[in-house]
Amino acid sequence: MRAIGLIAAAALLCCFTLAAGPSAAAQTSIPVQFSGLINDYSPSTVSGGPWEMHGQWTLSIDAWSGMADFSADMTMSGYGKTSTGAPDATQGGQSAHTHHIHLTGTVSWNTTGCPPYSPGTFGGFQLNGTVSLLTANGSNAKFETSPPSSTLQVCVSGGQGGNSVPFSNIELTWGSGSPAISHFGGQTIHGVVRDWNSQWDTLRRFDLAPQPSR
Ligand SMILES: [Cu+2]
């Protein structure tokens, strides 16, 4: 009897949600989730540079509030130097270490101020704020303040038209004056979008987000 009761309750909840319309459906507790990879390198002008940067990232967005949670974990390693101080690729993997980065904030459904690509990308959104975590080998990074004060802009954008993907690229750019620039450089760090969940369609259906062309 108890199982039947649960099934009946689930059926009722289902119908109630449908009857309540878009607002209730958009308040689902399942976030929109994006994930992907980071692959880039720093300039040679930062201490120990150039550094290779490879990592992965996730971005969760609460559909109702627009609150977003960005996390990236990254490996970095450098090159030895020749006798003249030039990067020596035969000495790869020097001073290998890791970084963990965390940023929460409210998503802006535009890419105003995001660094342009060539060929250009379309649609997308961004997240800006002061990072809550910036580690080096697990501990608060020595180049960072404690607590962290570096600001980060995270931009996601993609393609449009036939045979395209609406989310393809991610850009990480440290804000002017951020301590993190002394290590990563002030240039944008680039990566790729690998996946997003079906919750994105909920946002699109109820006009809570821009409508990138499929
Ligand atoms: Cu590093």
PDB file of C-alpha atoms and ligand atoms in Angstrom:
ATOM      1  CA  MET A   1       0.000   0.000   0.000  1.00  0.00           C
ATOM      2  CA  ARG A   2       2.814   2.332   0.854  1.00  0.00           C
ATOM      3  CA  ALA A   3       4.365   1.908  -2.605  1.00  0.00           C
ATOM      4  CA  ILE A   4       1.044   2.641  -4.260  1.00  0.00           C
ATOM      5  CA  GLY A   5       0.728   5.753  -2.123  1.00  0.00           C
ATOM      6  CA  LEU A   6       4.140   6.956  -3.230  1.00  0.00           C
ATOM      7  CA  ILE A   7       3.309   6.364  -6.873  1.00  0.00           C
ATOM      8  CA  ALA A   8       0.057   8.280  -6.464  1.00  0.00           C
ATOM      9  CA  ALA A   9       1.892  11.127  -4.762  1.00  0.00           C
ATOM     10  CA  ALA A  10       4.472  11.223  -7.539  1.00  0.00           C
ATOM     11  CA  ALA A  11       1.730  11.293 -10.177  1.00  0.00           C
ATOM     12  CA  LEU A  12      -0.022  14.119  -8.349  1.00  0.00           C
ATOM     13  CA  LEU A  13       3.219  16.082  -8.039  1.00  0.00           C
ATOM     14  CA  CYS A  14       3.878  15.575 -11.731  1.00  0.00           C
ATOM     15  CA  CYS A  15       0.454  16.930 -12.737  1.00  0.00           C
ATOM     16  CA  PHE A  16       0.642  19.781 -10.270  1.00  0.00           C
ATOM     17  CA  THR A  17       4.017  20.832 -11.710  1.00  0.00           C
ATOM     18  CA  LEU A  18       2.615  20.768 -15.234  1.00  0.00           C
ATOM     19  CA  ALA A  19      -0.447  22.757 -14.179  1.00  0.00           C
ATOM     20  CA  ALA A  20       1.692  25.302 -12.331  1.00  0.00           C
ATOM     21  CA  GLY A  21       3.448  26.233 -15.577  1.00  0.00           C
ATOM     22  CA  PRO A  22       6.878  27.596 -16.425  1.00  0.00           C
ATOM     23  CA  SER A  23       7.648  29.317 -13.121  1.00  0.00           C
ATOM     24  CA  ALA A  24       7.379  26.159 -11.075  1.00  0.00           C
ATOM     25  CA  ALA A  25       9.242  24.120 -13.664  1.00  0.00           C
ATOM     26  CA  ALA A  26      12.087  26.630 -13.733  1.00  0.00           C
ATOM     27  CA  GLN A  27      12.437  26.377  -9.967  1.00  0.00           C
ATOM     28  CA  THR A  28      13.731  22.848 -10.272  1.00  0.00           C
ATOM     29  CA  SER A  29      16.554  22.094  -7.870  1.00  0.00           C
ATOM     30  CA  ILE A  30      18.674  20.544 -10.630  1.00  0.00           C
ATOM     31  CA  PRO A  31      21.200  23.163 -11.799  1.00  0.00           C
ATOM     32  CA  VAL A  32      22.297  23.823 -15.336  1.00  0.00           C
ATOM     33  CA  GLN A  33      25.737  22.261 -15.503  1.00  0.00           C
ATOM     34  CA  PHE A  34      28.543  22.881 -17.965  1.00  0.00           C
ATOM     35  CA  SER A  35      31.947  21.234 -18.015  1.00  0.00           C
ATOM     36  CA  GLY A  36      35.063  21.263 -20.118  1.00  0.00           C
ATOM     37  CA  LEU A  37      38.820  21.553 -20.330  1.00  0.00           C
ATOM     38  CA  ILE A  38      41.468  24.271 -20.138  1.00  0.00           C
ATOM     39  CA  ASN A  39      44.587  24.167 -22.320  1.00  0.00           C
ATOM     40  CA  ASP A  40      46.858  27.169 -22.753  1.00  0.00           C
ATOM     41  CA  TYR A  41      50.200  28.607 -21.690  1.00  0.00           C
ATOM     42  CA  SER A  42      51.373  31.684 -19.847  1.00  0.00           C
ATOM     43  CA  PRO A  43      53.700  34.357 -21.181  1.00  0.00           C
ATOM     44  CA  SER A  44      57.418  33.964 -20.563  1.00  0.00           C
ATOM     45  CA  THR A  45      57.403  37.295 -18.725  1.00  0.00           C
ATOM     46  CA  VAL A  46      55.845  35.897 -15.523  1.00  0.00           C
ATOM     47  CA  SER A  47      58.145  34.373 -12.928  1.00  0.00           C
ATOM     48  CA  GLY A  48      59.235  30.914 -14.095  1.00  0.00           C
ATOM     49  CA  GLY A  49      57.279  31.291 -17.358  1.00  0.00           C
ATOM     50  CA  PRO A  50      56.256  30.207 -19.831  1.00  0.00           C
ATOM     51  CA  TRP A  51      54.021  27.710 -18.016  1.00  0.00           C
ATOM     52  CA  GLU A  52      51.844  25.134 -19.684  1.00  0.00           C
ATOM     53  CA  MET A  53      48.326  25.086 -18.230  1.00  0.00           C
ATOM     54  CA  HIS A  54      46.026  22.094 -18.528  1.00  0.00           C
ATOM     55  CA  GLY A  55      42.876  21.587 -16.532  1.00  0.00           C
ATOM     56  CA  GLN A  56      39.217  20.844 -16.283  1.00  0.00           C
ATOM     57  CA  TRP A  57      36.318  22.954 -15.121  1.00  0.00           C
ATOM     58  CA  THR A  58      32.667  22.766 -14.111  1.00  0.00           C
ATOM     59  CA  LEU A  59      30.070  25.525 -13.977  1.00  0.00           C
ATOM     60  CA  SER A  60      26.712  25.040 -12.231  1.00  0.00           C
ATOM     61  CA  ILE A  61      23.963  27.639 -12.569  1.00  0.00           C
ATOM     62  CA  ASP A  62      20.816  27.730 -10.460  1.00  0.00           C
ATOM     63  CA  ALA A  63      18.139  28.322 -13.073  1.00  0.00           C
ATOM     64  CA  TRP A  64      15.904  30.349 -10.814  1.00  0.00           C
ATOM     65  CA  SER A  65      18.360  32.709  -9.100  1.00  0.00           C
ATOM     66  CA  GLY A  66      21.120  32.791 -11.709  1.00  0.00           C
ATOM     67  CA  MET A  67      23.629  32.003  -8.959  1.00  0.00           C
ATOM     68  CA  ALA A  68      26.597  30.180 -10.418  1.00  0.00           C
ATOM     69  CA  ASP A  69      29.390  28.058  -9.046  1.00  0.00           C
ATOM     70  CA  PHE A  70      32.596  27.783 -11.082  1.00  0.00           C
ATOM     71  CA  SER A  71      35.417  25.397 -10.219  1.00  0.00           C
ATOM     72  CA  ALA A  72      38.615  24.704 -12.116  1.00  0.00           C
ATOM     73  CA  ASP A  73      41.516  22.430 -11.340  1.00  0.00           C
ATOM     74  CA  MET A  74      44.681  22.790 -13.296  1.00  0.00           C
ATOM     75  CA  THR A  75      48.158  21.366 -13.648  1.00  0.00           C
ATOM     76  CA  MET A  76      51.002  23.698 -14.552  1.00  0.00           C
ATOM     77  CA  SER A  77      54.545  22.896 -15.541  1.00  0.00           C
ATOM     78  CA  GLY A  78      57.361  24.853 -17.100  1.00  0.00           C
ATOM     79  CA  TYR A  79      60.431  24.513 -19.233  1.00  0.00           C
ATOM     80  CA  GLY A  80      64.058  24.539 -18.367  1.00  0.00           C
ATOM     81  CA  LYS A  81      66.059  27.397 -19.813  1.00  0.00           C
ATOM     82  CA  THR A  82      68.949  27.331 -22.249  1.00  0.00           C
ATOM     83  CA  SER A  83      72.244  29.019 -21.377  1.00  0.00           C
ATOM     84  CA  THR A  84      70.859  32.167 -22.979  1.00  0.00           C
ATOM     85  CA  GLY A  85      67.670  32.082 -20.894  1.00  0.00           C
ATOM     86  CA  ALA A  86      65.339  30.882 -23.644  1.00  0.00           C
ATOM     87  CA  PRO A  87      62.722  28.174 -22.906  1.00  0.00           C
ATOM     88  CA  ASP A  88      64.269  24.761 -23.569  1.00  0.00           C
ATOM     89  CA  ALA A  89      61.600  22.294 -24.643  1.00  0.00           C
ATOM     90  CA  THR A  90      64.008  19.385 -24.092  1.00  0.00           C
ATOM     91  CA  GLN A  91      63.656  19.998 -20.336  1.00  0.00           C
ATOM     92  CA  GLY A  92      59.864  19.820 -20.213  1.00  0.00           C
ATOM     93  CA  GLY A  93      57.870  19.303 -17.016  1.00  0.00           C
ATOM     94  CA  GLN A  94      59.878  21.642 -14.773  1.00  0.00           C
ATOM     95  CA  SER A  95      58.418  22.773 -11.421  1.00  0.00           C
ATOM     96  CA  ALA A  96      55.135  20.904 -11.931  1.00  0.00           C
ATOM     97  CA  HIS A  97      52.334  21.973  -9.600  1.00  0.00           C
ATOM     98  CA  THR A  98      48.543  22.264  -9.373  1.00  0.00           C
ATOM     99  CA  HIS A  99      45.949  24.989  -8.857  1.00  0.00           C
ATOM    100  CA  HIS A 100      42.351  24.849  -7.651  1.00  0.00           C
ATOM    101  CA  ILE A 101      40.115  27.843  -8.348  1.00  0.00           C
ATOM    102  CA  HIS A 102      36.581  28.524  -7.103  1.00  0.00           C
ATOM    103  CA  LEU A 103      34.266  31.407  -7.953  1.00  0.00           C
ATOM    104  CA  THR A 104      30.618  31.981  -7.064  1.00  0.00           C
ATOM    105  CA  GLY A 105      28.406  34.796  -8.290  1.00  0.00           C
ATOM    106  CA  THR A 106      25.457  35.703 -10.459  1.00  0.00           C
ATOM    107  CA  VAL A 107      25.536  34.960 -14.163  1.00  0.00           C
ATOM    108  CA  SER A 108      25.136  37.787 -16.663  1.00  0.00           C
ATOM    109  CA  TRP A 109      23.348  36.566 -19.790  1.00  0.00           C
ATOM    110  CA  ASN A 110      25.651  38.396 -22.158  1.00  0.00           C
ATOM    111  CA  THR A 111      29.310  38.435 -23.212  1.00  0.00           C
ATOM    112  CA  THR A 112      29.814  42.194 -23.016  1.00  0.00           C
ATOM    113  CA  GLY A 113      33.508  42.823 -22.385  1.00  0.00           C
ATOM    114  CA  CYS A 114      34.549  39.241 -23.067  1.00  0.00           C
ATOM    115  CA  PRO A 115      37.711  38.922 -25.190  1.00  0.00           C
ATOM    116  CA  PRO A 116      36.814  38.384 -28.866  1.00  0.00           C
ATOM    117  CA  TYR A 117      37.725  35.309 -30.883  1.00  0.00           C
ATOM    118  CA  SER A 118      38.599  34.982 -34.539  1.00  0.00           C
ATOM    119  CA  PRO A 119      36.484  33.562 -36.043  1.00  0.00           C
ATOM    120  CA  GLY A 120      33.986  35.093 -33.666  1.00  0.00           C
ATOM    121  CA  THR A 121      31.677  33.269 -31.255  1.00  0.00           C
ATOM    122  CA  PHE A 122      28.005  33.952 -30.550  1.00  0.00           C
ATOM    123  CA  GLY A 123      25.545  33.987 -27.659  1.00  0.00           C
ATOM    124  CA  GLY A 124      26.848  32.911 -24.298  1.00  0.00           C
ATOM    125  CA  PHE A 125      27.102  34.337 -20.800  1.00  0.00           C
ATOM    126  CA  GLN A 126      29.648  35.387 -18.182  1.00  0.00           C
ATOM    127  CA  LEU A 127      30.396  35.189 -14.489  1.00  0.00           C
ATOM    128  CA  ASN A 128      32.474  37.821 -12.688  1.00  0.00           C
ATOM    129  CA  GLY A 129      33.685  38.116  -9.136  1.00  0.00           C
ATOM    130  CA  THR A 130      36.372  37.633  -6.533  1.00  0.00           C
ATOM    131  CA  VAL A 131      37.563  34.062  -6.295  1.00  0.00           C
ATOM    132  CA  SER A 132      36.961  32.290  -2.991  1.00  0.00           C
ATOM    133  CA  LEU A 133      39.746  29.766  -3.566  1.00  0.00           C
ATOM    134  CA  LEU A 134      43.062  29.979  -5.386  1.00  0.00           C
ATOM    135  CA  THR A 135      45.519  27.312  -4.358  1.00  0.00           C
ATOM    136  CA  ALA A 136      48.974  26.139  -5.345  1.00  0.00           C
ATOM    137  CA  ASN A 137      49.503  22.453  -4.545  1.00  0.00           C
ATOM    138  CA  GLY A 138      46.421  22.574  -2.353  1.00  0.00           C
ATOM    139  CA  SER A 139      47.371  25.497  -0.110  1.00  0.00           C
ATOM    140  CA  ASN A 140      46.433  29.133  -0.574  1.00  0.00           C
ATOM    141  CA  ALA A 141      48.772  30.263  -3.364  1.00  0.00           C
ATOM    142  CA  LYS A 142      51.781  32.275  -2.172  1.00  0.00           C
ATOM    143  CA  PHE A 143      51.195  34.887  -4.890  1.00  0.00           C
ATOM    144  CA  GLU A 144      47.586  35.320  -3.693  1.00  0.00           C
ATOM    145  CA  THR A 145      46.317  37.196  -0.649  1.00  0.00           C
ATOM    146  CA  SER A 146      44.630  35.292   2.187  1.00  0.00           C
ATOM    147  CA  PRO A 147      41.683  35.266   1.769  1.00  0.00           C
ATOM    148  CA  PRO A 148      41.990  35.568  -2.025  1.00  0.00           C
ATOM    149  CA  SER A 149      41.348  38.974  -3.597  1.00  0.00           C
ATOM    150  CA  SER A 150      41.931  38.198  -7.299  1.00  0.00           C
ATOM    151  CA  THR A 151      38.938  38.821  -9.533  1.00  0.00           C
ATOM    152  CA  LEU A 152      38.075  36.552 -12.432  1.00  0.00           C
ATOM    153  CA  GLN A 153      35.896  36.886 -15.523  1.00  0.00           C
ATOM    154  CA  VAL A 154      34.578  33.583 -16.894  1.00  0.00           C
ATOM    155  CA  CYS A 155      33.028  33.789 -20.378  1.00  0.00           C
ATOM    156  CA  VAL A 156      31.254  30.960 -22.207  1.00  0.00           C
ATOM    157  CA  SER A 157      30.173  31.331 -25.833  1.00  0.00           C
ATOM    158  CA  GLY A 158      29.681  29.239 -28.937  1.00  0.00           C
ATOM    159  CA  GLY A 159      28.573  28.902 -32.505  1.00  0.00           C
ATOM    160  CA  GLN A 160      25.427  29.584 -34.454  1.00  0.00           C
ATOM    161  CA  GLY A 161      23.794  28.361 -37.625  1.00  0.00           C
ATOM    162  CA  GLY A 162      23.742  24.924 -39.128  1.00  0.00           C
ATOM    163  CA  ASN A 163      26.186  22.246 -38.059  1.00  0.00           C
ATOM    164  CA  SER A 164      27.265  24.209 -34.991  1.00  0.00           C
ATOM    165  CA  VAL A 165      27.357  23.850 -31.207  1.00  0.00           C
ATOM    166  CA  PRO A 166      25.872  26.687 -29.094  1.00  0.00           C
ATOM    167  CA  PHE A 167      28.524  26.407 -26.356  1.00  0.00           C
ATOM    168  CA  SER A 168      32.082  25.699 -27.415  1.00  0.00           C
ATOM    169  CA  ASN A 169      34.562  28.097 -25.797  1.00  0.00           C
ATOM    170  CA  ILE A 170      35.489  29.263 -22.300  1.00  0.00           C
ATOM    171  CA  GLU A 171      37.747  32.191 -21.392  1.00  0.00           C
ATOM    172  CA  LEU A 172      39.251  32.951 -17.991  1.00  0.00           C
ATOM    173  CA  THR A 173      40.614  36.480 -17.534  1.00  0.00           C
ATOM    174  CA  TRP A 174      42.036  37.813 -14.272  1.00  0.00           C
ATOM    175  CA  GLY A 175      40.892  41.292 -13.376  1.00  0.00           C
ATOM    176  CA  SER A 176      43.303  44.216 -13.541  1.00  0.00           C
ATOM    177  CA  GLY A 177      45.424  44.398 -10.391  1.00  0.00           C
ATOM    178  CA  SER A 178      44.704  40.808  -9.368  1.00  0.00           C
ATOM    179  CA  PRO A 179      47.600  39.115  -7.540  1.00  0.00           C
ATOM    180  CA  ALA A 180      47.014  36.053  -9.764  1.00  0.00           C
ATOM    181  CA  ILE A 181      48.336  37.976 -12.789  1.00  0.00           C
ATOM    182  CA  SER A 182      51.852  37.749 -11.362  1.00  0.00           C
ATOM    183  CA  HIS A 183      51.692  33.994 -11.917  1.00  0.00           C
ATOM    184  CA  PHE A 184      49.205  33.282 -14.729  1.00  0.00           C
ATOM    185  CA  GLY A 185      49.782  36.493 -16.669  1.00  0.00           C
ATOM    186  CA  GLY A 186      47.195  39.080 -17.605  1.00  0.00           C
ATOM    187  CA  GLN A 187      46.242  37.408 -20.862  1.00  0.00           C
ATOM    188  CA  THR A 188      43.092  35.337 -21.249  1.00  0.00           C
ATOM    189  CA  ILE A 189      43.359  31.607 -20.500  1.00  0.00           C
ATOM    190  CA  HIS A 190      41.416  29.554 -23.030  1.00  0.00           C
ATOM    191  CA  GLY A 191      39.544  26.288 -22.917  1.00  0.00           C
ATOM    192  CA  VAL A 192      36.806  24.235 -24.479  1.00  0.00           C
ATOM    193  CA  VAL A 193      33.238  23.367 -23.482  1.00  0.00           C
ATOM    194  CA  ARG A 194      32.795  19.622 -23.423  1.00  0.00           C
ATOM    195  CA  ASP A 195      29.270  19.091 -22.188  1.00  0.00           C
ATOM    196  CA  TRP A 196      26.135  20.588 -20.635  1.00  0.00           C
ATOM    197  CA  ASN A 197      23.062  18.965 -19.170  1.00  0.00           C
ATOM    198  CA  SER A 198      19.469  18.998 -20.341  1.00  0.00           C
ATOM    199  CA  GLN A 199      18.517  21.689 -17.816  1.00  0.00           C
ATOM    200  CA  TRP A 200      19.748  24.220 -20.332  1.00  0.00           C
ATOM    201  CA  ASP A 201      16.682  23.443 -22.423  1.00  0.00           C
ATOM    202  CA  THR A 202      14.491  24.474 -19.468  1.00  0.00           C
ATOM    203  CA  LEU A 203      16.088  27.916 -19.488  1.00  0.00           C
ATOM    204  CA  ARG A 204      15.730  28.235 -23.233  1.00  0.00           C
ATOM    205  CA  ARG A 205      12.115  27.103 -23.262  1.00  0.00           C
ATOM    206  CA  PHE A 206      11.010  29.662 -20.685  1.00  0.00           C
ATOM    207  CA  ASP A 207      13.081  32.576 -21.981  1.00  0.00           C
ATOM    208  CA  LEU A 208      15.258  32.751 -18.868  1.00  0.00           C
ATOM    209  CA  ALA A 209      18.365  32.843 -21.019  1.00  0.00           C
ATOM    210  CA  PRO A 210      19.356  34.014 -24.489  1.00  0.00           C
ATOM    211  CA  GLN A 211      18.494  31.718 -27.359  1.00  0.00           C
ATOM    212  CA  PRO A 212      21.668  30.695 -29.157  1.00  0.00           C
ATOM    213  CA  SER A 213      21.023  29.321 -32.605  1.00  0.00           C
ATOM    214  CA  ARG A 214      21.249  25.588 -32.887  1.00  0.00           C
TER     215      ARG A 214
HETATM  216 CU    CU B   1      50.977  27.734 -11.461  1.00  0.00          CU
END
